[in-house]
PDB file of N, CA, C and O in Angstrom:
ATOM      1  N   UNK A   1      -0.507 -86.143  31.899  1.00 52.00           N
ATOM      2  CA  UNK A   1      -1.543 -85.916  30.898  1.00 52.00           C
ATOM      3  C   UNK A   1      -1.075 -84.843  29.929  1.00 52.00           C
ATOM      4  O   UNK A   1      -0.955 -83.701  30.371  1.00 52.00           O
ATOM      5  N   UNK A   2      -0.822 -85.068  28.764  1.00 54.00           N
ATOM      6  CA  UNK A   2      -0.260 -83.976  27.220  1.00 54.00           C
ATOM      7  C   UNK A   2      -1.760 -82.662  27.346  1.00 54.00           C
ATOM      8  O   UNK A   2      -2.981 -82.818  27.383  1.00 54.00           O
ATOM      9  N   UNK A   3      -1.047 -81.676  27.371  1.00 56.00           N
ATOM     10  CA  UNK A   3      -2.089 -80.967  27.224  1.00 56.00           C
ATOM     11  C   UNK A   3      -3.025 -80.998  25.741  1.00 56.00           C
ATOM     12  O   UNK A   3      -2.473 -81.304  24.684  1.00 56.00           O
ATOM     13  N   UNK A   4      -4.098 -80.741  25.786  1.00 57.00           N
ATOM     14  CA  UNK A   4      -4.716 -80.231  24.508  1.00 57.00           C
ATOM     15  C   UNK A   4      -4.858 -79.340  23.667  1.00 57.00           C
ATOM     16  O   UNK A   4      -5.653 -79.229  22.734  1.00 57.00           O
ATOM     17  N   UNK A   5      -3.764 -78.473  24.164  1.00 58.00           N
ATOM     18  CA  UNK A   5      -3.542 -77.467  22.999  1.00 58.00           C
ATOM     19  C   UNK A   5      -1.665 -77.511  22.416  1.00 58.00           C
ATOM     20  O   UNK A   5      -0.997 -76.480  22.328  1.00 58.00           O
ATOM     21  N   UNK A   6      -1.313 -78.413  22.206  1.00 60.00           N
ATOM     22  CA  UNK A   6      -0.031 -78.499  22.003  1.00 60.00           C
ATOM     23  C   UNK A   6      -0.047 -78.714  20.366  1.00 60.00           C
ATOM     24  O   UNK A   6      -0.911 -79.477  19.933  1.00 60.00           O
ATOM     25  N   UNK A   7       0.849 -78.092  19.436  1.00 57.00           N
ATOM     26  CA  UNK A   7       0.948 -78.128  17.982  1.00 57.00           C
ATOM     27  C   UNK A   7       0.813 -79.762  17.343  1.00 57.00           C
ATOM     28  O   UNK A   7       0.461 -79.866  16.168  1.00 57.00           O
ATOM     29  N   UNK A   8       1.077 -80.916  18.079  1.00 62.00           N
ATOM     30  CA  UNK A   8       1.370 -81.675  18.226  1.00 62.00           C
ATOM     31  C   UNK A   8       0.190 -82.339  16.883  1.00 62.00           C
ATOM     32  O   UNK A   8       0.412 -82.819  15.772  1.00 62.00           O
ATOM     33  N   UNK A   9      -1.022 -82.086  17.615  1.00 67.00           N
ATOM     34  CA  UNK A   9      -1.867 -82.355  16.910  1.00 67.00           C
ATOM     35  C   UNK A   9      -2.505 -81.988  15.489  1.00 67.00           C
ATOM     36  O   UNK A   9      -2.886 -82.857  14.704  1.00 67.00           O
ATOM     37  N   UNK A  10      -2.555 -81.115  15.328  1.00 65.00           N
ATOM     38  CA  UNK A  10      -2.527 -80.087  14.237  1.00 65.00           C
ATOM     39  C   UNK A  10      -1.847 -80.669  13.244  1.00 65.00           C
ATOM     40  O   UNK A  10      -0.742 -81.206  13.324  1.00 65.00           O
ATOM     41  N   UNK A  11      -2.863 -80.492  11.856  1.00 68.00           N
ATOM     42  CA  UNK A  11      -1.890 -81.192  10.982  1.00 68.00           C
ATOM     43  C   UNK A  11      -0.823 -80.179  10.280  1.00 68.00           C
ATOM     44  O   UNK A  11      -0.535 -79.056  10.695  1.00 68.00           O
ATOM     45  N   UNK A  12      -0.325 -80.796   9.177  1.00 67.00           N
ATOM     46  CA  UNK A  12       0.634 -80.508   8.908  1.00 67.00           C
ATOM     47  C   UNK A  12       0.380 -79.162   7.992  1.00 67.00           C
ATOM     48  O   UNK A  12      -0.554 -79.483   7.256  1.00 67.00           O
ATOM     49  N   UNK A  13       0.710 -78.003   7.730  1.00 75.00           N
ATOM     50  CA  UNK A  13       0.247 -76.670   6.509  1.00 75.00           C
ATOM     51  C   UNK A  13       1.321 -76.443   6.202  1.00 75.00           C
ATOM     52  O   UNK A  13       2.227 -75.889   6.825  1.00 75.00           O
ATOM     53  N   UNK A  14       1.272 -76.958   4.983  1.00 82.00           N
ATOM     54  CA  UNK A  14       2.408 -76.529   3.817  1.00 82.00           C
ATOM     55  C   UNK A  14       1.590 -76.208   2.510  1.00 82.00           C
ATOM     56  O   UNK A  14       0.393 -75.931   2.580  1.00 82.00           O
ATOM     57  N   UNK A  15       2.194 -76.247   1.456  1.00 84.00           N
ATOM     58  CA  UNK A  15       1.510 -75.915   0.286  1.00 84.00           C
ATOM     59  C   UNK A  15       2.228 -77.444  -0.519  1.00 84.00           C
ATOM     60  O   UNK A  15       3.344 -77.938  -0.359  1.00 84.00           O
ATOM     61  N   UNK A  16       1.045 -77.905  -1.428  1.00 88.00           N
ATOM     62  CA  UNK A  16       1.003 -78.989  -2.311  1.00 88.00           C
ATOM     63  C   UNK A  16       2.889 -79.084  -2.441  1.00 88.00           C
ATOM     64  O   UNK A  16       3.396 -79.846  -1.618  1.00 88.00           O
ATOM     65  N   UNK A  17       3.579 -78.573  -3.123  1.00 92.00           N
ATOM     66  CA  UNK A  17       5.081 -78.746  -2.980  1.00 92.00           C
ATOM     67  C   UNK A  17       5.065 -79.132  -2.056  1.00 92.00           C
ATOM     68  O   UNK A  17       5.080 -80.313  -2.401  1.00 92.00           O
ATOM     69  N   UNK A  18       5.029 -79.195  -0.254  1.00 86.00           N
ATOM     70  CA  UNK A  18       5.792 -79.106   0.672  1.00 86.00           C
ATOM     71  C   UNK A  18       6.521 -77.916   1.161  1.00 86.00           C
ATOM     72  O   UNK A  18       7.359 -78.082   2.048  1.00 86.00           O
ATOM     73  N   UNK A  19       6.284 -76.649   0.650  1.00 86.00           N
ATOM     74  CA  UNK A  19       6.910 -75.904   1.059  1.00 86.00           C
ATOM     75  C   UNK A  19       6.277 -75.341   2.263  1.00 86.00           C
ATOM     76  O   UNK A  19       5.102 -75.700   2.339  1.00 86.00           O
ATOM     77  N   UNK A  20       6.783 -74.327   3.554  1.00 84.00           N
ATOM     78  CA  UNK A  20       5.809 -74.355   4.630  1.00 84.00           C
ATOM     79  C   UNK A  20       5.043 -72.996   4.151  1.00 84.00           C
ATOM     80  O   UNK A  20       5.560 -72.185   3.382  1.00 84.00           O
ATOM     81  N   UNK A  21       3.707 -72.856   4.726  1.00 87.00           N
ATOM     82  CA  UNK A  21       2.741 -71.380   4.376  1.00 87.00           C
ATOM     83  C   UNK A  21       4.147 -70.619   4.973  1.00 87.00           C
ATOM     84  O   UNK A  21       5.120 -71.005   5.621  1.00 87.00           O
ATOM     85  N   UNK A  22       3.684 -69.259   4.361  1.00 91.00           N
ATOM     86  CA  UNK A  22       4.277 -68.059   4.656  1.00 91.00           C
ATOM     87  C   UNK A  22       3.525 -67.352   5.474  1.00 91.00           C
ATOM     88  O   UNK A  22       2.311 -67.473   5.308  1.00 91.00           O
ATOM     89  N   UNK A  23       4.165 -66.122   6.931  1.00 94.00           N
ATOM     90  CA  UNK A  23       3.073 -65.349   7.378  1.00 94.00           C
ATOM     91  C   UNK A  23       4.183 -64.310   7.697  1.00 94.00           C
ATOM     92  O   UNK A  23       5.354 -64.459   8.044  1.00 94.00           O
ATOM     93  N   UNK A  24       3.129 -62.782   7.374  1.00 96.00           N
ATOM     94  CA  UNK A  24       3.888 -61.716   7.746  1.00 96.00           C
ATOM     95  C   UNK A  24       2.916 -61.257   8.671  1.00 96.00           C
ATOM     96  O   UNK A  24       1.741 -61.026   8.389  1.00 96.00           O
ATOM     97  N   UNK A  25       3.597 -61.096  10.105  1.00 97.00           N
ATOM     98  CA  UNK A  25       3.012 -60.534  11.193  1.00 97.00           C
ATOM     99  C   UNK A  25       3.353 -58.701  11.037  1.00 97.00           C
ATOM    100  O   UNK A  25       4.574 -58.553  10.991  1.00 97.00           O
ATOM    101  N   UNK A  26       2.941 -57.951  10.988  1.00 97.00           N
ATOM    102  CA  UNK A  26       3.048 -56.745  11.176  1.00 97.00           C
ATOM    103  C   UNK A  26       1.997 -56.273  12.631  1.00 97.00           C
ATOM    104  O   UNK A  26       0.881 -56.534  13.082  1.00 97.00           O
ATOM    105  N   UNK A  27       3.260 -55.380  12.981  1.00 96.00           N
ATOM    106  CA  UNK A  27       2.728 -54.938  14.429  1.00 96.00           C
ATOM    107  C   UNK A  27       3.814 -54.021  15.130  1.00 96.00           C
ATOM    108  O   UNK A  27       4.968 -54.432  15.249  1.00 96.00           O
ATOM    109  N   UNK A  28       3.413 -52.726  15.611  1.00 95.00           N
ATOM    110  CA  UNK A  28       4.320 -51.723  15.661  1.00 95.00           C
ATOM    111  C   UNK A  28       4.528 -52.365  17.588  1.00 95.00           C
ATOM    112  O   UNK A  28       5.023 -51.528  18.343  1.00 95.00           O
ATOM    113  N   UNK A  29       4.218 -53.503  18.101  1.00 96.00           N
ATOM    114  CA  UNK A  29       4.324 -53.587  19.367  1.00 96.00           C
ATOM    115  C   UNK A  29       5.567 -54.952  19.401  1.00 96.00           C
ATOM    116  O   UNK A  29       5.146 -55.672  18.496  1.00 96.00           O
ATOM    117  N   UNK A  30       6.449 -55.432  19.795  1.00 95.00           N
ATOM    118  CA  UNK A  30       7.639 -55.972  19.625  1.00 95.00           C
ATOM    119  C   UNK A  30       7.237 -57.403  20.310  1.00 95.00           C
ATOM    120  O   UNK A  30       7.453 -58.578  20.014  1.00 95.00           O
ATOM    121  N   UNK A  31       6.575 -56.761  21.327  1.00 96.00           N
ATOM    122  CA  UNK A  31       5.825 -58.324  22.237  1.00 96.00           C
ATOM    123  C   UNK A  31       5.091 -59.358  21.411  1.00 96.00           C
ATOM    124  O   UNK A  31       5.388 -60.514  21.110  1.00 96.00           O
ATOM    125  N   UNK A  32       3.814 -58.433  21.075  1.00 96.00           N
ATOM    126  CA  UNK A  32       2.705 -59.059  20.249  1.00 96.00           C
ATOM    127  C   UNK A  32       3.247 -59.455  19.328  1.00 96.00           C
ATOM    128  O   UNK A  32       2.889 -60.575  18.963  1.00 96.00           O
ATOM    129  N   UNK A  33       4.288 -58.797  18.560  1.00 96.00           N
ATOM    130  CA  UNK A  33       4.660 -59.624  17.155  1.00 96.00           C
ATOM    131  C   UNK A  33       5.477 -61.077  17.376  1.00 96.00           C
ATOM    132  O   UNK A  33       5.601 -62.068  16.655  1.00 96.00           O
ATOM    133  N   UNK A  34       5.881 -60.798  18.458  1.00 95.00           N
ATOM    134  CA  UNK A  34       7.086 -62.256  18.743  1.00 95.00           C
ATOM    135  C   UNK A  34       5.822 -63.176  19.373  1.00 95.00           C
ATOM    136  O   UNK A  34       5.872 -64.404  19.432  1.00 95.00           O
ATOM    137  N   UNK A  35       5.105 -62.668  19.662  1.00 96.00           N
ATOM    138  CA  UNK A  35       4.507 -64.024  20.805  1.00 96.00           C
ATOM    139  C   UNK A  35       3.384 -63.781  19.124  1.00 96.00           C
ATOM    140  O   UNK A  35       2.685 -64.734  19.469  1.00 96.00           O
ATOM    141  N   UNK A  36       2.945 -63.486  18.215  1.00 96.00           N
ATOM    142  CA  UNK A  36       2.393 -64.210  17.322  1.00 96.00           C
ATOM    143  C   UNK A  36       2.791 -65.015  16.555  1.00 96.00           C
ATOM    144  O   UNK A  36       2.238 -65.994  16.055  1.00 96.00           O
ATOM    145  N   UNK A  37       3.982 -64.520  16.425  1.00 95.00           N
ATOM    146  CA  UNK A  37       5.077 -65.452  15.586  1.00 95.00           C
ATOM    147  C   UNK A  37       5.748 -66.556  15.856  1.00 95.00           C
ATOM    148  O   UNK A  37       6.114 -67.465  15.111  1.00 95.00           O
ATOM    149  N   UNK A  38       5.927 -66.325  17.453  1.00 94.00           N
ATOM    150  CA  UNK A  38       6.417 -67.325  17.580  1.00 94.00           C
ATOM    151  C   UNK A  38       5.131 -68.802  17.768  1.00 94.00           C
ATOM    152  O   UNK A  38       5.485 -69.965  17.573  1.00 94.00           O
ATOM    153  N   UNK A  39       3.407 -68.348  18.243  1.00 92.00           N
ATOM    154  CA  UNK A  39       3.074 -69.681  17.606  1.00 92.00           C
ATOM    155  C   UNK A  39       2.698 -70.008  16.390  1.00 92.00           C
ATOM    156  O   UNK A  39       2.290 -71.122  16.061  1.00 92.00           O
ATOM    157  N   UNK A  40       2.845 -68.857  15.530  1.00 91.00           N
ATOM    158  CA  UNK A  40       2.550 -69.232  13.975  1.00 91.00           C
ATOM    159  C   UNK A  40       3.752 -70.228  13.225  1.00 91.00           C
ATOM    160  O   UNK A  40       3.523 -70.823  12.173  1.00 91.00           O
ATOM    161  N   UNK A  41       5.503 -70.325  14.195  1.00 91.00           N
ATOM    162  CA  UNK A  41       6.025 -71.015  14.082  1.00 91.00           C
ATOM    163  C   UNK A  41       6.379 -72.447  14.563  1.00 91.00           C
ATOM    164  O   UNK A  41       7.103 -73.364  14.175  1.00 91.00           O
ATOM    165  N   UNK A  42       5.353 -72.157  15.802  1.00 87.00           N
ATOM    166  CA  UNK A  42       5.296 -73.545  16.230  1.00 87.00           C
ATOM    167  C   UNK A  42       4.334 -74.737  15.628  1.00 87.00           C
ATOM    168  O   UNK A  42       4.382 -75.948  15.842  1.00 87.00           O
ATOM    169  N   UNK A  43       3.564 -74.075  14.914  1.00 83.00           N
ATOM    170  CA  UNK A  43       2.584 -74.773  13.522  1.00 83.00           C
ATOM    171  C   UNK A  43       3.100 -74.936  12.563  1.00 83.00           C
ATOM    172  O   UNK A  43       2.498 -75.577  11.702  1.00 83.00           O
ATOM    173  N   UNK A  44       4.248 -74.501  12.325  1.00 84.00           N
ATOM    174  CA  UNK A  44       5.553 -74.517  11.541  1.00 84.00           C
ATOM    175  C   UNK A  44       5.382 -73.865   9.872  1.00 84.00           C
ATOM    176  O   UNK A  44       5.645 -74.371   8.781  1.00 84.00           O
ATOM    177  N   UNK A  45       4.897 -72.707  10.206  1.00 89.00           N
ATOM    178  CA  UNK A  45       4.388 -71.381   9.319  1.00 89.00           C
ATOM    179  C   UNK A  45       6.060 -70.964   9.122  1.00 89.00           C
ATOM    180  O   UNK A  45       6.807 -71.407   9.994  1.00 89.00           O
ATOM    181  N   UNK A  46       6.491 -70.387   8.356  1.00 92.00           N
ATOM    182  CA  UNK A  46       7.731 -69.919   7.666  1.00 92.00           C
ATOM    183  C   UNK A  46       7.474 -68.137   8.214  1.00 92.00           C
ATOM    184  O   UNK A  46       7.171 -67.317   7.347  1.00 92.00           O
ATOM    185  N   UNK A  47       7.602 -67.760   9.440  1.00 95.00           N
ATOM    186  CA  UNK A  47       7.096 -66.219   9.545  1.00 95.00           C
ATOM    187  C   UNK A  47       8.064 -65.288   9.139  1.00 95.00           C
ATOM    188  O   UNK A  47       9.231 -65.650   8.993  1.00 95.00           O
ATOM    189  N   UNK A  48       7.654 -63.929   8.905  1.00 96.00           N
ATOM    190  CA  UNK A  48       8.138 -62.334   8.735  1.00 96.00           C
ATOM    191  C   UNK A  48       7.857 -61.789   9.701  1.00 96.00           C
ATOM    192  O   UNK A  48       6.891 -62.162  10.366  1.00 96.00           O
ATOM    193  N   UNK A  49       8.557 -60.835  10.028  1.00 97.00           N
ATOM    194  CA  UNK A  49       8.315 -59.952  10.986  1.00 97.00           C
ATOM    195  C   UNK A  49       8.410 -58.332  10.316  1.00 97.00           C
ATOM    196  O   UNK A  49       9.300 -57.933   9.565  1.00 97.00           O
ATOM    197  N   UNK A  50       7.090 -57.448  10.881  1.00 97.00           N
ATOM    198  CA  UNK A  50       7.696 -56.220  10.084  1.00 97.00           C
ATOM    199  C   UNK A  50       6.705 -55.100  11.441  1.00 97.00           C
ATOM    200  O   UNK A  50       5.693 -55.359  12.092  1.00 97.00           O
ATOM    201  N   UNK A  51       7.444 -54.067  11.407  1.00 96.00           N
ATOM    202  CA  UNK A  51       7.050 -52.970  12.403  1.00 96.00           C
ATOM    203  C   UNK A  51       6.116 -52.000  12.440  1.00 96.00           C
ATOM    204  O   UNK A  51       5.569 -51.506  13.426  1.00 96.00           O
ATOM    205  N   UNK A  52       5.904 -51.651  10.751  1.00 96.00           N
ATOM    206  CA  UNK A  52       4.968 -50.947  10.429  1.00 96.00           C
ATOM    207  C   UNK A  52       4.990 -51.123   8.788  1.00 96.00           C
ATOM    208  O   UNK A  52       5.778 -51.816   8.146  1.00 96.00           O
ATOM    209  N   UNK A  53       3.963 -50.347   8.307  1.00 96.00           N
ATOM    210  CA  UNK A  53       3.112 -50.728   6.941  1.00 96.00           C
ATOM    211  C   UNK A  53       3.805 -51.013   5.956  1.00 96.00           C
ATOM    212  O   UNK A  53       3.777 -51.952   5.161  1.00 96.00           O
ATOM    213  N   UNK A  54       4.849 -49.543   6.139  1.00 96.00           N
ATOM    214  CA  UNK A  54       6.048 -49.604   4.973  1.00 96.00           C
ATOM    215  C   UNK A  54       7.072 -51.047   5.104  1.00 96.00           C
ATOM    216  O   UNK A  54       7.258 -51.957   4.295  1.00 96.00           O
ATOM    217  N   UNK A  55       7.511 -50.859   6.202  1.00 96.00           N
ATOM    218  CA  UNK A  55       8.287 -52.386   6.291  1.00 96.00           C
ATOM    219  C   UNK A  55       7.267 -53.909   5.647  1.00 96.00           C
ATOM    220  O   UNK A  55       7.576 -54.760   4.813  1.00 96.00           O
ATOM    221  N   UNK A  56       6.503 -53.801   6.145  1.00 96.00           N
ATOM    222  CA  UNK A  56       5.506 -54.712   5.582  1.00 96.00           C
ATOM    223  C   UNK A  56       5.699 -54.894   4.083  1.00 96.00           C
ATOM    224  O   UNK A  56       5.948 -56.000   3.605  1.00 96.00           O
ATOM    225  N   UNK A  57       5.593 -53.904   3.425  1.00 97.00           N
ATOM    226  CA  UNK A  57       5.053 -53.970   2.088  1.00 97.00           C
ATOM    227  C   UNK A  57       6.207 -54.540   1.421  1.00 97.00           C
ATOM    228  O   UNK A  57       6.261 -55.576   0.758  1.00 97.00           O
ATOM    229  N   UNK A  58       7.520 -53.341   1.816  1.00 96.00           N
ATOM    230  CA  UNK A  58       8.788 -54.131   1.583  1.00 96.00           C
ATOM    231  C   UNK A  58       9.026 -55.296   1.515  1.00 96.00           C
ATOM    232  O   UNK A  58       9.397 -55.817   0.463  1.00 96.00           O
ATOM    233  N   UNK A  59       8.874 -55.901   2.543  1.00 93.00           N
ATOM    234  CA  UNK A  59       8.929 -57.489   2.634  1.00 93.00           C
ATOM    235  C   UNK A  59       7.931 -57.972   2.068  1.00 93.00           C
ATOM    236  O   UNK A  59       8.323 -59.086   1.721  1.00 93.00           O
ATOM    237  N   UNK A  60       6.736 -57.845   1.699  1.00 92.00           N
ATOM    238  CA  UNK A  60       6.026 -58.409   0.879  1.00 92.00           C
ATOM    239  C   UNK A  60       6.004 -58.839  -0.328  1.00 92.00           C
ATOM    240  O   UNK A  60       5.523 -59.831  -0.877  1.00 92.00           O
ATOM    241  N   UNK A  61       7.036 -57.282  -0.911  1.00 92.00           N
ATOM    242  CA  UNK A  61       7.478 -57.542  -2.346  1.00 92.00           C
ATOM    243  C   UNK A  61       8.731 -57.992  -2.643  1.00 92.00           C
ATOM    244  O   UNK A  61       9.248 -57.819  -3.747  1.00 92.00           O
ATOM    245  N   UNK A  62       9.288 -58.595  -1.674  1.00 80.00           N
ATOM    246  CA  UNK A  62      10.684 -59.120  -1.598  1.00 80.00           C
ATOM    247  C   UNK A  62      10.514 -60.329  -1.793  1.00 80.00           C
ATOM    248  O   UNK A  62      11.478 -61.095  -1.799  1.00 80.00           O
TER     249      UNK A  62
END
């Protein structure tokens, strides 16, 4: 039996181009940021990773 929470289902989030959404996880904890990221990539979100505010912003405006 496929479980019911598998990405599987979920449609597809990109933007009108096709390009995939973008997400910047910020989080000064190394765990939480990988295990958010990693299912924001299994929805197939294009993620960032940043440690704290300043890094954030950096990459924001990059």
């Amino acid at each position: 039996m496929a479980s019911p929470y598998t990405t599987s289902r979920l449609p597809a989030l990109t933007h009108p181009d096709g390009s995939p959404i973008r997400a910047l996880v910020v989080d000064d904890e190394p765990s939480l940021s990988e295990l958010m990221s990693m299912g924001l990539r299994m929805a197939g979100w294009a993620v960032a990773v940043a440690e704290d505010g300043p890094s954030a912003v950096n990459q924001a405006r990059g």
